[in-house]
PDB file of C-alpha atoms in Angstrom:
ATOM      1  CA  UNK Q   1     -45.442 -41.731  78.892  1.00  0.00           C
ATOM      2  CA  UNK Q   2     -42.892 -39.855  76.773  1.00  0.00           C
ATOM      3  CA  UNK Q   3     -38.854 -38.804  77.079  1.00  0.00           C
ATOM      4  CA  UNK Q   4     -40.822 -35.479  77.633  1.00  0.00           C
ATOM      5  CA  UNK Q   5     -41.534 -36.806  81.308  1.00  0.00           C
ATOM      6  CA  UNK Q   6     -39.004 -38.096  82.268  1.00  0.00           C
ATOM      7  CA  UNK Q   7     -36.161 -35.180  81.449  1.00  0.00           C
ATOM      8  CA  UNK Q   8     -36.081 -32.355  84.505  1.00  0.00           C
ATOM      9  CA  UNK Q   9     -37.841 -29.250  83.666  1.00  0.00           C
ATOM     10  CA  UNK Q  10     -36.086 -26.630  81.757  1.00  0.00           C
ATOM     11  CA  UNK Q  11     -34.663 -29.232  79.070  1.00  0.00           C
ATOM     12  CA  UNK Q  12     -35.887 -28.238  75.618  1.00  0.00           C
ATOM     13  CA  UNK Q  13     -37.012 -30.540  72.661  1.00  0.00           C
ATOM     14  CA  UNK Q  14     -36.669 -29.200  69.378  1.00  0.00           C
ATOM     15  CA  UNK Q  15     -35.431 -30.631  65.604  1.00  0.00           C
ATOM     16  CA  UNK Q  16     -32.830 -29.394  63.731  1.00  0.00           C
ATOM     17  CA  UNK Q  17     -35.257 -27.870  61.145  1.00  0.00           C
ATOM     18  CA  UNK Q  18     -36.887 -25.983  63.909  1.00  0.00           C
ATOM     19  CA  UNK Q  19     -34.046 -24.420  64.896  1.00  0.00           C
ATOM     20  CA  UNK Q  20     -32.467 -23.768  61.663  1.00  0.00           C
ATOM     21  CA  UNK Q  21     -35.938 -22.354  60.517  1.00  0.00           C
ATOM     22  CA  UNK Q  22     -36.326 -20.381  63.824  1.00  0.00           C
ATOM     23  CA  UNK Q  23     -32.456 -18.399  62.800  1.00  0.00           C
ATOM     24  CA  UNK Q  24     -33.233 -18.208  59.564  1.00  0.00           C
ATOM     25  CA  UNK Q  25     -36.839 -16.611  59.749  1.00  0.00           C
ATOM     26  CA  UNK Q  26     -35.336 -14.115  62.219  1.00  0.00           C
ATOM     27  CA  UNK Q  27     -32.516 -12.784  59.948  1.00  0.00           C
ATOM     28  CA  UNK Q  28     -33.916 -11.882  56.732  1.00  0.00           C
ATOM     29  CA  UNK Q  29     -31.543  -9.826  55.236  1.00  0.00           C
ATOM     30  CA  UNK Q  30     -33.904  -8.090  51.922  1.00  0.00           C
ATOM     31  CA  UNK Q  31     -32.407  -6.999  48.600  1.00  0.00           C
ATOM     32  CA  UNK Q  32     -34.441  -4.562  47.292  1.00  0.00           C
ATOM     33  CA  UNK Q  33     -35.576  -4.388  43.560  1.00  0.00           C
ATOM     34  CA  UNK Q  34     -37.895  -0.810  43.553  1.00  0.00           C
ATOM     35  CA  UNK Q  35     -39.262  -0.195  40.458  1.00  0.00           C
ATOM     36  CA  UNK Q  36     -42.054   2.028  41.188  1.00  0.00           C
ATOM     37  CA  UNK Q  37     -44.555   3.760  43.159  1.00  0.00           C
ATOM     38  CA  UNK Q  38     -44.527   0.303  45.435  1.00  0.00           C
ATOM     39  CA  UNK Q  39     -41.259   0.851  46.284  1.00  0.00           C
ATOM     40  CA  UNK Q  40     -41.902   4.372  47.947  1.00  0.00           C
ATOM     41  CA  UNK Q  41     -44.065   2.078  50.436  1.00  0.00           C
ATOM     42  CA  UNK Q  42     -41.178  -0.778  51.078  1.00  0.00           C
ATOM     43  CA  UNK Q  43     -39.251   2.230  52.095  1.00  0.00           C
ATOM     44  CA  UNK Q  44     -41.418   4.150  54.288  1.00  0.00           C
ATOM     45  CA  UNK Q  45     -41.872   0.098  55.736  1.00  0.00           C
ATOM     46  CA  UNK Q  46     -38.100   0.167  56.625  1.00  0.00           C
ATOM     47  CA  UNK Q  47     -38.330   3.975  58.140  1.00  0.00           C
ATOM     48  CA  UNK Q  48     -38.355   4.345  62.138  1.00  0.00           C
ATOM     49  CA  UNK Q  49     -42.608   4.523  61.854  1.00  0.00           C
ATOM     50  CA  UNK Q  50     -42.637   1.042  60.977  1.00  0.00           C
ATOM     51  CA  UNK Q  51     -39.546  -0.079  61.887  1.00  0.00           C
ATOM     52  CA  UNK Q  52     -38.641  -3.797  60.273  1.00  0.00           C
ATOM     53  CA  UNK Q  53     -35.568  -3.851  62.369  1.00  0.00           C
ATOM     54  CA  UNK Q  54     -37.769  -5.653  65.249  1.00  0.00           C
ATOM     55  CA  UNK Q  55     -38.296  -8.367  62.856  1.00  0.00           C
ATOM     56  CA  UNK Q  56     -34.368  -8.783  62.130  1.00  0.00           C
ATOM     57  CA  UNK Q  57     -34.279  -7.096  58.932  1.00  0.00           C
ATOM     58  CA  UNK Q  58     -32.191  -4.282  60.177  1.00  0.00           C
ATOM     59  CA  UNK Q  59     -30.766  -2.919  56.607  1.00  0.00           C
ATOM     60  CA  UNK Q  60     -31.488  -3.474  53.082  1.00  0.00           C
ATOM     61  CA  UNK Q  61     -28.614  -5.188  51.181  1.00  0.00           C
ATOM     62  CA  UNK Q  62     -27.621  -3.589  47.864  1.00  0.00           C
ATOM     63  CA  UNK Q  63     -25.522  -6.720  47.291  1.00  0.00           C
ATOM     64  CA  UNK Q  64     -27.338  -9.312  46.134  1.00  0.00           C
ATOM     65  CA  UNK Q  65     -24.654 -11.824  47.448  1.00  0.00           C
ATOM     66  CA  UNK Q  66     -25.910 -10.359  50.933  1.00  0.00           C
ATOM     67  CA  UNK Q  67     -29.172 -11.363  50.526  1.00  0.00           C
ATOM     68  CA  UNK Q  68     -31.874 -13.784  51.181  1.00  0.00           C
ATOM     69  CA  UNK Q  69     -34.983 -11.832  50.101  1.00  0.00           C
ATOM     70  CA  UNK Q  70     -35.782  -9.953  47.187  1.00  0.00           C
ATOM     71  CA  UNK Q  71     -38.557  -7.889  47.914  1.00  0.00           C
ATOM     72  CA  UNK Q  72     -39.638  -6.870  43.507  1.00  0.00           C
ATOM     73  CA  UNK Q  73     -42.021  -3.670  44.411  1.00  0.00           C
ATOM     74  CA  UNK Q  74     -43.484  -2.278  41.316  1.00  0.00           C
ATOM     75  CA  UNK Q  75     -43.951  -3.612  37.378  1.00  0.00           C
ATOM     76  CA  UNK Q  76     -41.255  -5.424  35.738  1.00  0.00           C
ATOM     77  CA  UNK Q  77     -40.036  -4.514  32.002  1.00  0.00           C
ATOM     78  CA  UNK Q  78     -39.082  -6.853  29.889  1.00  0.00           C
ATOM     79  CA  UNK Q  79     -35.563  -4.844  29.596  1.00  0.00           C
ATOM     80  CA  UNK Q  80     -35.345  -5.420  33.585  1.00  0.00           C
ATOM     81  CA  UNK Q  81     -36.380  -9.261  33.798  1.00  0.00           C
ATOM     82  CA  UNK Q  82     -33.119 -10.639  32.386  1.00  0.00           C
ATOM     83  CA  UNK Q  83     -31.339  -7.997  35.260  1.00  0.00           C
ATOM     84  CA  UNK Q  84     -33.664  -9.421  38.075  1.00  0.00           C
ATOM     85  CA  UNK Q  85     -32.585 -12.392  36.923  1.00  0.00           C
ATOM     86  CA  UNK Q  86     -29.223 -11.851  37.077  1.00  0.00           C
ATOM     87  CA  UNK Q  87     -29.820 -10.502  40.591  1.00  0.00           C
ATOM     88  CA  UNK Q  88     -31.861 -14.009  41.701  1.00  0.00           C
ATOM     89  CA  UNK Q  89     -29.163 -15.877  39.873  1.00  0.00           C
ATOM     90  CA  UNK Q  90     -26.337 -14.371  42.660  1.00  0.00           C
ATOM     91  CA  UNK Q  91     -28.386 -14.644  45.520  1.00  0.00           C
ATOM     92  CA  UNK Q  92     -26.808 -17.305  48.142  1.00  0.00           C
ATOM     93  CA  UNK Q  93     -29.502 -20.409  48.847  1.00  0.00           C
ATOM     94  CA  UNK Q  94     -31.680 -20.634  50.811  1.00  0.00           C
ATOM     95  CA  UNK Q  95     -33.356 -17.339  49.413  1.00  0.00           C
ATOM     96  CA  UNK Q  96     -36.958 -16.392  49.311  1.00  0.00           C
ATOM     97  CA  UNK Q  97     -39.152 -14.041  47.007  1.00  0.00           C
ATOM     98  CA  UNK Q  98     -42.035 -11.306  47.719  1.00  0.00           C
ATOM     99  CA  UNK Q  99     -43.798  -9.661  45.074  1.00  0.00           C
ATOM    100  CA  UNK Q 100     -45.098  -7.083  46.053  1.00  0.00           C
ATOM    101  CA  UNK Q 101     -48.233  -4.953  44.207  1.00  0.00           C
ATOM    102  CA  UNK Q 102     -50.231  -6.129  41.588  1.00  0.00           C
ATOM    103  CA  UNK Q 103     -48.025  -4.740  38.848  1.00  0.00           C
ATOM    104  CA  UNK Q 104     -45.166  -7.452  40.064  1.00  0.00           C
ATOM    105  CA  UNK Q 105     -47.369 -10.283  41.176  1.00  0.00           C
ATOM    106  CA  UNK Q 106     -50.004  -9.713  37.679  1.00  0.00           C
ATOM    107  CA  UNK Q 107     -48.892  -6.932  35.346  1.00  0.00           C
ATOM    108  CA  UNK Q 108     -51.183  -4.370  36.988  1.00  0.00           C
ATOM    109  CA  UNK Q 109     -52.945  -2.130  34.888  1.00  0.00           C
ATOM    110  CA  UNK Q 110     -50.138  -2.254  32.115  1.00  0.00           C
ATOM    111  CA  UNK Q 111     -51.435  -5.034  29.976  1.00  0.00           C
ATOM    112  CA  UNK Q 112     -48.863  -4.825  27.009  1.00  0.00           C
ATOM    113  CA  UNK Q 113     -45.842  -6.626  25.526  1.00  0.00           C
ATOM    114  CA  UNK Q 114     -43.351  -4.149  27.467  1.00  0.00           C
ATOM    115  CA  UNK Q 115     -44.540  -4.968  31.116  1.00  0.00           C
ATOM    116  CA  UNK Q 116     -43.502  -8.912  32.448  1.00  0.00           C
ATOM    117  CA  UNK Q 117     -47.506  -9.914  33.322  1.00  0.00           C
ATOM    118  CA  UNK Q 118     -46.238 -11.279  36.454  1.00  0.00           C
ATOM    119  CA  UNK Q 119     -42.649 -11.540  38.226  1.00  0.00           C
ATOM    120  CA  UNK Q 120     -43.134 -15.501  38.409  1.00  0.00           C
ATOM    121  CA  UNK Q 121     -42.771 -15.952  34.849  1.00  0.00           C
ATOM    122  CA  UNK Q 122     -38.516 -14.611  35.791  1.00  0.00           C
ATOM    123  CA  UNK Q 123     -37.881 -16.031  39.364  1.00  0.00           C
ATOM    124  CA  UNK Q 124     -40.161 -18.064  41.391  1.00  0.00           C
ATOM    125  CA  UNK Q 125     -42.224 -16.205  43.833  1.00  0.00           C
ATOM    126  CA  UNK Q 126     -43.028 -17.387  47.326  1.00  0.00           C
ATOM    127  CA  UNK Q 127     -45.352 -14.587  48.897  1.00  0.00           C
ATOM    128  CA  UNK Q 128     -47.606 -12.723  46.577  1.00  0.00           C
ATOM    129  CA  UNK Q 129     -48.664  -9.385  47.802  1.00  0.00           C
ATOM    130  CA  UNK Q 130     -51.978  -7.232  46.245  1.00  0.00           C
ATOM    131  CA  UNK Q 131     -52.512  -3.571  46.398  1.00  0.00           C
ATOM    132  CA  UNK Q 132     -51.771  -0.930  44.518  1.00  0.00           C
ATOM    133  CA  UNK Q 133     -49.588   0.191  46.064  1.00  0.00           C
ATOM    134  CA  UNK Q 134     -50.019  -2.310  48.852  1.00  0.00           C
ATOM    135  CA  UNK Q 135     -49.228  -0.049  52.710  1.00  0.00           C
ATOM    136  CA  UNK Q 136     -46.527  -1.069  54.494  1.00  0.00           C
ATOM    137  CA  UNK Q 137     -48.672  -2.712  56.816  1.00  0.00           C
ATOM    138  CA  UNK Q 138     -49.447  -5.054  54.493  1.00  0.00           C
ATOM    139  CA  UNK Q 139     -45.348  -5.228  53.404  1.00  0.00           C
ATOM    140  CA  UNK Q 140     -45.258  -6.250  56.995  1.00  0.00           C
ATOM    141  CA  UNK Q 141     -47.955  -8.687  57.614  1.00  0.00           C
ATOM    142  CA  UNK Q 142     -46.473 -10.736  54.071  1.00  0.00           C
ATOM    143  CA  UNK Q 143     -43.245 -10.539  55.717  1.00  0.00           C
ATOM    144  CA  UNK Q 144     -44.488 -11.879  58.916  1.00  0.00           C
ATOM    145  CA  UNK Q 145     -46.176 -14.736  56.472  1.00  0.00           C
ATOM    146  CA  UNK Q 146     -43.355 -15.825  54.621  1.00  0.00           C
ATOM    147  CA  UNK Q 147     -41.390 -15.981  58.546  1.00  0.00           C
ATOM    148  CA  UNK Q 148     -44.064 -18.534  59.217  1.00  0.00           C
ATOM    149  CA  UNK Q 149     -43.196 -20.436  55.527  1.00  0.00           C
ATOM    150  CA  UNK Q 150     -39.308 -20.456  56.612  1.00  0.00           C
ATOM    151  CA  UNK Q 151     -40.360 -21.894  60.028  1.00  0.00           C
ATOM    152  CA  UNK Q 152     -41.938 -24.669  58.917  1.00  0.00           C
ATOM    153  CA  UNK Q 153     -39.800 -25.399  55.771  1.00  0.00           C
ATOM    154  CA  UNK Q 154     -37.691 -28.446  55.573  1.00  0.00           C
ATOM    155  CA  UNK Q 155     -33.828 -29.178  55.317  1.00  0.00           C
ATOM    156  CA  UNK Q 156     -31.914 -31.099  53.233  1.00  0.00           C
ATOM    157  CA  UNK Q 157     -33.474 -34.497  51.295  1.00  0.00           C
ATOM    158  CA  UNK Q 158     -36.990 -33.380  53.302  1.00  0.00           C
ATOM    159  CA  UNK Q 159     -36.842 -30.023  51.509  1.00  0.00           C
ATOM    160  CA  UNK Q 160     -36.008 -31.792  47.756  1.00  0.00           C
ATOM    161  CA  UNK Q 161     -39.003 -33.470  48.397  1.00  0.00           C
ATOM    162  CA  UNK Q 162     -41.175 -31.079  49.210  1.00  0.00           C
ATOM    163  CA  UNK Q 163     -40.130 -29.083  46.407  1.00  0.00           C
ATOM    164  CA  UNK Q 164     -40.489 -31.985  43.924  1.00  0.00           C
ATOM    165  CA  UNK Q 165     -44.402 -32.148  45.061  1.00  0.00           C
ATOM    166  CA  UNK Q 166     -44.447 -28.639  44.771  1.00  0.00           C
ATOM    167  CA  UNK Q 167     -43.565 -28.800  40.687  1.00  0.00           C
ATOM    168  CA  UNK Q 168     -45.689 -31.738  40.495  1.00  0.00           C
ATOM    169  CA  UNK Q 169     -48.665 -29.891  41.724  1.00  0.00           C
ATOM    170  CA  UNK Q 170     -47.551 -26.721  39.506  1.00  0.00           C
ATOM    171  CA  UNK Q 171     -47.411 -29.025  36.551  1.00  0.00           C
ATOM    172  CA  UNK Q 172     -50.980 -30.208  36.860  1.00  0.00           C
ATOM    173  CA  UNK Q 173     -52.506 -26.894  37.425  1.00  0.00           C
ATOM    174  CA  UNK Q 174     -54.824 -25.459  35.289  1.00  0.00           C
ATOM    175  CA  UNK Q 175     -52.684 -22.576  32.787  1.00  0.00           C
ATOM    176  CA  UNK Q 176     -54.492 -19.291  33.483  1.00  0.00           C
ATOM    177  CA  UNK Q 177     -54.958 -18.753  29.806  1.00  0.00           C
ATOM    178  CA  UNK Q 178     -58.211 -21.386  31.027  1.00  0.00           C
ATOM    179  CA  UNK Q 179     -58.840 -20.338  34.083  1.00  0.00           C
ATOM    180  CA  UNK Q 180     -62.422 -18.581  34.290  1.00  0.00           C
ATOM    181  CA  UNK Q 181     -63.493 -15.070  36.692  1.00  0.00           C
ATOM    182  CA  UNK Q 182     -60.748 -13.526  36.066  1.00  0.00           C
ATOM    183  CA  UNK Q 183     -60.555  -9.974  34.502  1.00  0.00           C
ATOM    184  CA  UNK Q 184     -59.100  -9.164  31.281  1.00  0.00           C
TER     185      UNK Q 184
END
């Protein structure tokens, strides 16, 4: 027999990360980095069709001090990284990335020494999208994703660790240079 028993009905039981995580998953506020045909789609994804103001992302912030997601639609120059850098740098914590199309999350088709061959090799990237260019649909089922990462992520020393597995785990991963299937 638990406390849940014994407390009159109507009493919720929640944690603190719960409820921070339930706030903060409802009110992403994205700041958009467009920087091609991708981000034609993230904007018809923000239009009254599809209409991301029911998942609390009402506007798109063109401050990056505004903003907890950067959404990077298209391919990334190497010109532009040390700018979306720049832009990541003056984001407030916590803040979350979505790359979205294959030119951000893999180079796309533009295998050269101009085009970033992936936007994780800049900022760190927390939702991968594919697609070329992926449909807003898509934009909105990766959104609705990463809402279920924010849930569930931890606060304060809980959170350091987590993240310290994380690089742990990223540090014994195979380099892709080694991987095998993969197209090139």
């Amino acid at each position: 027999m638990g406390i849940e028993e014994k407390l009159p009905s109507g009493v919720l039981l929640t944690t603190v990360e719960g409820v921070a995580g339930y706030m903060r998953k409802a009110s992403f506020w994205p700041a958009t980095f467009g920087l091609a045909c991708c981000a034609i789609e993230m904007m018809t994804t923000g239009g009254p069709k599809y209409d991301l103001a029911r998942f609390g992302m009402e506007v798109f912030r063109a401050s990056p001090r505004q903003a907890d997601l950067m959404i990077v639609a298209g391919r990334v120059s190497n010109k532009m990284a040390p700018v979306l850098r720049q832009i990541y740098d003056q984001m407030p914590d916590p803040m979350w990335v979505l790359a979205m199309g294959v030119c951000a999350s893999r180079g796309g088709m533009f295998f050269n020494d101009a085009i970033v061959q992936g936007v994780d090799h800049v900022v760190p990237v927390d939702m991968y999208l594919p697609g070329c260019p992926p449909r807003p649909e898509m934009l909105i089922d990766a959104i609705l994703k990463l809402h279920d990462q924010v849930q569930n992520a931890k606060l304060g020393v809980n959170r350091l660790a987590e993240i310290e597995l994380q690089e742990s785990n990223a540090l014994k991963a195979l380099p892709t240079s080694q991987m095998r299937g993969l197209l090139r």
